[in-house]
Amino acid sequence: MEVLETISKFQINDRVMGYAPLGAGHINTTFLVKTKSTKWYVLQKINDVVFNNVNHLMKNIYRTTDFLKSKGYETLEVVKTKDNKLFYQDESGSYRLYLYIDNVVCYEGVNDLDMVYDVAKAFGLLHKSLCEFDASSLYEIIPNFHNTKYRYEQLLQAIKENKSNRVKDCLEEIEFFKKHEDNFSTIVDGIERGEIRLAVTHNDPKINNVLFDRESGNTRAVIDLDTVMPGSYLYDYGDALRSLFTGEYEDSKDLSKVGVDYPVFETYTKGYLSEMKGVLNEKEISLLPFAIYLISAELAMRFLSDFINGDVYFKTTYSEHNLVRARTQIKLASDIYEHLPQLNKIVEKCYKIS
Ligand code: ADP
Ligand code: GN1
Ligand code: MG
């Protein structure tokens, strides 16, 4: 790709001075585009292996960010191409341009509990701001992304096919899923019965997708909206805590540090409920801790299925990498499952004081 040539396809009025790689994202290729004025831009090559319908993806982003802006919420701002399209495409790939959100910092991990609270509030505010948006009108960018029941069927299929002859290496892990299989439909069935809201969700609620103001330290915007689609708030809440709990140990063989971090759990729950208390229903509140268990089990299934299938989805650097990752998530899921009564009590307390 010729970056300057690609930039010239978009509606930029100022003179472009140059560009440089930006951030440490794993999915897209991102550049900061500097101009002569104070208005800078972010050019991204969209990963079209992960996202095979860029048109749908950009429509979802455009519609939701437009809605957020109308509510006065700082968010990504799509800059269209000269022929008024949401993205530019040529034989080298698909590209989009955003306005650069300046004076911000992005973190790979949390430094303290204040930061946990702020991140939780940022994701809570995103959910709340979009709660009146008709989720069913959005495209499902990755079908069945958080459909744990479907993910379990995929695991059973992988076991049956045993393509890489690896089933013999993970019998204990498979046993975990067999024991827990009655739990995997809870959220999906709840959505189907109308007990759990089908909502607009982010689906990658990690700390490095939140931008903080460089001066005040306050959160400014939630970014990386590629996977914004219909889902349940429960999966986003659960996934955010799951990633905070595993932190740097997601790929580690050392399972001793993996488990519930109570101060992080309580602080995140308080921050999230400070925005979402009036939006979540009783059923959803009662399932908050369960959702962390379920999403951890779901990710464990995804890693294990990929291990059994011969490492075709997640990037791996050694042959047992996906198995090691699955074990971490199984350990976390088991730990949460054992402590559900305590965790539910903490949620009740947070709910009362929020
Ligand atoms: P990926 O899907 O690869 O994670 P992201 O959309 O999260 O890609 O972008 C990668 C990084 O680029 C972010 O973590 C952030 O540091 C930076 N970034 C992306 N968009 C913007 C923006 N509009 N303004 C400022 N920084 C941005
Ligand atoms: C993938 O690439 P990253 O880290 O943002 C995956 C998530 C998993 C995560 C686990 C599109 O996200 O669902 O939680 O790995 N994203 C996709 O590390 O599959
Ligand atoms: Mg990102």
XYZ file of C-alpha atoms and ligand atoms in Angstrom:
401
model
C 0.000 0.000 0.000
C 1.182 3.476 -0.776
C 0.084 5.331 2.359
C 0.181 8.890 0.982
C -1.685 7.805 -2.131
C -4.345 6.149 0.049
C -4.688 9.229 2.272
C -5.284 11.357 -0.811
C -8.515 9.426 -1.466
C -10.144 10.934 1.632
C -11.691 14.340 2.347
C -8.680 16.085 3.920
C -8.360 19.779 3.196
C -5.085 20.509 5.020
C -1.676 19.671 3.629
C -0.447 16.252 4.795
C 3.015 16.478 6.360
C 3.665 12.783 6.944
C 2.542 9.670 8.755
C 3.773 7.251 11.430
C 2.624 3.920 12.924
C 0.233 4.376 15.870
C -0.672 2.195 18.860
C -0.170 -1.493 19.472
C -3.409 -3.011 18.153
C -3.393 -6.664 17.105
C -6.067 -6.543 14.456
C -5.744 -3.496 12.212
C -2.723 -1.568 10.880
C -2.903 1.969 12.206
C -1.134 5.202 11.177
C -1.227 8.713 12.562
C -1.508 11.199 9.712
C -0.031 14.620 10.508
C -1.162 17.737 8.665
C -0.091 21.376 8.650
C -3.055 22.303 10.868
C -3.965 21.025 14.346
C -6.471 18.579 12.827
C -4.723 15.230 12.494
C -6.088 11.891 11.313
C -5.869 8.150 11.891
C -5.651 5.902 8.837
C -6.417 2.228 9.372
C -6.043 -0.725 7.089
C -8.959 -2.907 8.179
C -8.107 -6.545 8.762
C -10.337 -8.170 6.167
C -9.428 -11.704 7.223
C -11.107 -11.168 10.605
C -13.753 -8.844 9.128
C -15.026 -10.106 5.819
C -17.777 -7.534 5.312
C -16.157 -4.120 5.643
C -19.238 -2.430 4.247
C -21.416 -3.757 7.084
C -18.731 -3.028 9.658
C -18.390 0.611 8.579
C -22.156 1.096 8.434
C -22.467 -0.122 12.040
C -19.683 2.230 13.153
C -21.081 5.205 11.251
C -24.598 4.776 12.601
C -23.606 4.202 16.231
C -21.012 7.004 16.359
C -23.515 9.363 14.753
C -26.015 8.474 17.474
C -23.383 8.958 20.199
C -22.363 12.347 18.808
C -26.004 13.471 18.785
C -25.998 12.791 22.542
C -22.858 14.881 23.063
C -20.600 11.892 23.668
C -16.981 12.034 22.446
C -16.380 9.192 20.011
C -14.648 8.218 16.789
C -15.445 10.456 13.830
C -15.381 8.854 10.415
C -13.912 10.986 7.602
C -15.426 9.972 4.268
C -13.651 9.446 0.970
C -13.729 12.085 -1.770
C -16.527 10.139 -3.421
C -18.476 10.195 -0.144
C -17.915 6.563 0.907
C -17.218 5.321 4.427
C -14.045 3.509 3.368
C -11.643 3.182 0.465
C -10.854 -0.124 -1.167
C -8.294 -1.222 -3.735
C -6.475 -4.455 -4.568
C -4.225 -4.001 -1.496
C -7.099 -3.857 1.005
C -9.730 -1.696 2.754
C -8.935 1.579 4.512
C -10.781 4.066 6.693
C -9.940 7.430 8.136
C -10.879 8.839 11.546
C -10.215 12.205 13.097
C -7.308 11.840 15.517
C -8.427 12.249 19.119
C -5.539 14.322 20.443
C -3.924 14.807 23.809
C -4.732 11.258 24.901
C -2.906 8.232 26.288
C -3.687 4.573 25.932
C -2.711 1.893 28.508
C -2.098 -1.851 28.175
C -2.934 -2.592 31.825
C -4.460 -0.901 34.865
C -2.211 0.956 37.308
C -4.622 1.222 40.221
C -8.238 0.825 41.305
C -9.144 4.405 40.313
C -8.329 3.419 36.772
C -10.482 0.270 37.065
C -13.400 2.447 38.209
C -12.913 4.898 35.324
C -12.721 2.149 32.696
C -15.872 0.512 34.086
C -17.666 3.856 33.986
C -16.520 4.446 30.404
C -17.941 1.096 29.236
C -21.070 1.668 31.350
C -21.553 5.080 29.775
C -21.111 3.622 26.283
C -23.820 1.032 27.016
C -26.120 3.603 28.582
C -25.665 6.122 25.760
C -26.603 3.474 23.205
C -29.418 1.838 25.162
C -32.107 3.505 23.055
C -30.456 2.477 19.789
C -32.264 -0.417 18.087
C -29.640 -3.170 18.363
C -31.495 -5.469 15.970
C -30.964 -2.900 13.194
C -27.181 -3.451 13.340
C -25.322 -6.066 11.318
C -23.949 -9.070 13.171
C -20.322 -8.492 12.180
C -19.097 -11.885 13.404
C -22.134 -14.201 13.561
C -22.558 -16.072 16.862
C -19.533 -14.274 18.312
C -20.795 -14.571 21.884
C -23.216 -17.438 21.541
C -21.751 -19.812 24.110
C -24.181 -22.583 23.179
C -22.976 -22.392 19.549
C -19.327 -22.200 20.641
C -19.857 -25.391 22.644
C -21.371 -27.138 19.604
C -18.287 -26.044 17.654
C -16.062 -27.591 20.322
C -18.007 -30.882 20.177
C -17.653 -30.836 16.403
C -13.895 -30.251 16.663
C -13.598 -33.175 19.113
C -15.582 -35.401 16.761
C -13.423 -34.519 13.746
C -10.157 -34.605 15.730
C -8.365 -33.157 12.695
C -4.929 -32.844 14.322
C -5.111 -35.930 16.514
C -4.838 -33.708 19.598
C -7.958 -34.830 21.496
C -5.809 -37.298 23.442
C -3.779 -34.328 24.766
C -6.706 -32.463 26.301
C -9.045 -35.060 27.824
C -9.041 -33.367 31.218
C -9.972 -30.003 29.707
C -12.769 -31.579 27.644
C -14.097 -33.112 30.861
C -14.490 -29.622 32.357
C -16.835 -28.593 29.547
C -18.867 -31.802 29.742
C -19.421 -31.163 33.460
C -20.523 -27.581 32.880
C -22.563 -28.016 29.713
C -25.928 -27.217 31.325
C -24.758 -23.639 31.926
C -23.804 -22.659 28.432
C -27.254 -21.640 27.131
C -28.202 -19.385 30.041
C -27.605 -16.002 28.386
C -28.587 -17.009 24.848
C -31.858 -18.556 26.085
C -32.471 -15.496 28.287
C -32.182 -13.256 25.212
C -34.501 -15.538 23.252
C -37.106 -15.468 26.030
C -36.869 -11.669 26.240
C -35.564 -11.783 29.818
C -32.163 -10.426 28.813
C -32.007 -7.389 26.565
C -30.563 -7.652 23.062
C -28.414 -4.521 23.237
C -25.700 -2.658 21.385
C -22.432 -4.047 22.735
C -18.741 -3.397 22.132
C -17.366 -6.961 22.195
C -13.725 -6.013 22.809
C -13.987 -4.193 26.162
C -10.305 -4.060 27.020
C -8.404 -1.252 28.675
C -6.361 -0.553 25.521
C -9.568 0.407 23.766
C -10.193 3.302 26.155
C -8.442 6.639 25.566
C -7.513 8.783 28.602
C -6.931 12.528 28.588
C -3.209 13.221 28.865
C -3.687 16.181 31.205
C -6.692 15.430 33.413
C -6.262 11.635 33.344
C -10.034 11.281 32.772
C -11.356 8.806 30.223
C -12.156 10.488 26.911
C -13.462 7.874 24.462
C -14.023 4.178 23.917
C -12.520 3.211 20.554
C -12.051 0.078 18.403
C -15.700 -0.128 17.435
C -15.218 -2.843 14.777
C -17.163 -5.435 16.724
C -20.021 -3.180 17.819
C -23.065 -5.356 17.190
C -26.176 -6.800 18.851
C -25.385 -8.758 22.018
C -25.871 -8.807 25.781
C -24.437 -6.277 28.232
C -23.542 -9.301 30.330
C -20.903 -10.517 27.891
C -19.179 -7.092 27.748
C -19.243 -6.743 31.535
C -17.936 -10.309 31.891
C -15.267 -9.953 29.215
C -13.917 -6.699 30.673
C -13.480 -8.356 34.076
C -12.167 -11.549 32.544
C -9.398 -9.641 30.798
C -8.622 -7.617 33.944
C -8.417 -10.845 35.995
C -6.112 -12.677 33.604
C -4.139 -9.524 32.692
C -0.613 -10.396 31.610
C -1.174 -14.073 32.520
C -3.518 -14.832 29.599
C -0.765 -16.767 27.798
C 1.101 -17.973 30.869
C 1.640 -21.533 32.102
C 1.708 -20.236 35.658
C -1.883 -20.681 36.813
C -1.181 -19.716 40.412
C -1.925 -16.015 39.800
C -5.150 -16.616 37.857
C -8.400 -16.103 39.736
C -10.842 -13.537 41.080
C -9.277 -10.261 42.164
C -11.885 -9.067 44.686
C -10.900 -5.364 44.836
C -10.898 -5.193 41.020
C -14.255 -7.009 40.892
C -15.916 -4.711 43.416
C -14.465 -1.516 41.949
C -15.391 -2.423 38.361
C -18.909 -3.389 39.428
C -19.383 -0.089 41.279
C -18.111 1.920 38.311
C -20.262 0.004 35.837
C -23.418 0.209 37.962
C -22.896 3.934 38.557
C -23.940 4.310 34.904
C -26.017 1.194 34.272
C -28.071 0.676 37.436
C -31.227 2.060 35.850
C -30.762 0.210 32.565
C -30.067 -3.372 33.685
C -33.025 -5.480 34.760
C -33.138 -7.765 37.812
C -32.273 -10.850 35.820
C -29.207 -9.180 34.315
C -28.023 -7.920 37.723
C -28.354 -11.427 39.131
C -26.212 -12.825 36.307
C -23.282 -10.371 36.457
C -20.797 -12.715 38.227
C -22.112 -15.678 36.229
C -21.324 -13.731 33.030
C -17.623 -13.540 33.953
C -17.635 -17.309 34.456
C -19.484 -17.876 31.181
C -17.300 -15.671 28.994
C -14.160 -17.251 30.482
C -15.546 -20.707 29.743
C -16.498 -19.547 26.251
C -13.022 -18.226 25.508
C -11.584 -21.462 26.893
C -13.774 -23.367 24.404
C -12.571 -21.142 21.561
C -8.914 -21.702 22.477
C -9.432 -25.434 22.965
C -11.372 -25.839 19.696
C -8.565 -24.001 17.909
C -5.980 -26.267 19.549
C -7.904 -29.357 18.431
C -8.426 -27.938 14.925
C -4.684 -27.305 14.513
C -4.367 -23.558 15.389
C -6.260 -21.969 12.552
C -7.797 -18.876 14.222
C -5.660 -17.430 17.025
C -2.043 -16.565 16.354
C 0.231 -19.047 18.139
C 3.991 -19.264 18.655
C 4.311 -22.893 19.824
C 2.277 -26.058 19.449
C 0.598 -26.071 22.891
C -0.044 -22.307 22.947
C -3.818 -22.550 22.555
C -4.003 -25.368 25.105
C -2.087 -23.262 27.622
C -4.472 -20.348 26.999
C -7.481 -22.641 27.384
C -6.151 -23.871 30.742
C -5.847 -20.280 32.016
C -9.462 -19.541 31.128
C -10.650 -22.851 32.604
C -8.847 -22.023 35.849
C -10.502 -18.595 35.921
C -13.951 -19.979 35.050
C -13.642 -22.619 37.810
C -12.532 -20.064 40.379
C -15.436 -17.741 39.595
C -17.923 -20.622 39.551
C -16.852 -21.730 43.023
C -17.212 -18.227 44.412
C -20.493 -17.198 42.766
C -22.385 -16.810 46.092
C -19.751 -14.406 47.507
C -19.559 -12.481 44.245
C -23.338 -12.127 44.060
C -23.355 -10.698 47.585
C -20.798 -8.085 46.548
C -22.968 -7.163 43.540
C -25.965 -6.681 45.877
C -23.885 -4.393 48.074
C -22.622 -2.388 45.077
C -26.169 -2.115 43.738
C -27.481 -0.724 47.019
C -24.845 1.978 47.288
C -24.676 2.913 43.602
P -6.901 -2.723 16.798
O -8.232 -3.283 16.369
O -5.799 -3.187 15.957
O -6.703 -2.902 18.284
P -7.572 0.100 17.321
O -8.726 0.706 16.559
O -7.809 -0.247 18.751
O -7.000 -1.133 16.479
O -6.366 1.144 17.203
C -5.049 0.839 17.638
C -4.493 1.985 18.503
O -4.448 3.225 17.749
C -5.359 2.318 19.726
O -5.054 1.519 20.823
C -5.028 3.787 19.957
O -3.815 3.900 20.692
C -4.780 4.328 18.568
N -5.979 5.001 17.963
C -6.873 4.416 17.152
N -7.816 5.306 16.745
C -7.504 6.483 17.327
C -8.076 7.835 17.270
N -9.162 8.118 16.525
N -7.478 8.818 17.975
C -6.366 8.539 18.707
N -5.769 7.330 18.779
C -6.320 6.311 18.093
C -9.117 -11.623 20.398
O -7.156 -9.586 19.222
P -7.796 -9.265 20.519
O -6.915 -9.552 21.697
O -8.395 -7.849 20.570
C -10.576 -12.042 20.227
C -11.339 -11.819 21.532
C -10.657 -12.582 22.665
C -9.165 -12.201 22.750
C -8.437 -13.066 23.764
C -12.224 -10.864 17.013
O -9.087 -10.238 20.657
O -12.672 -12.292 21.378
O -11.275 -12.276 23.906
O -8.521 -12.370 21.469
N -11.168 -11.219 19.165
C -11.719 -11.799 18.075
O -7.146 -12.637 23.916
O -11.815 -13.022 17.934
Mg -7.727 -2.046 19.884
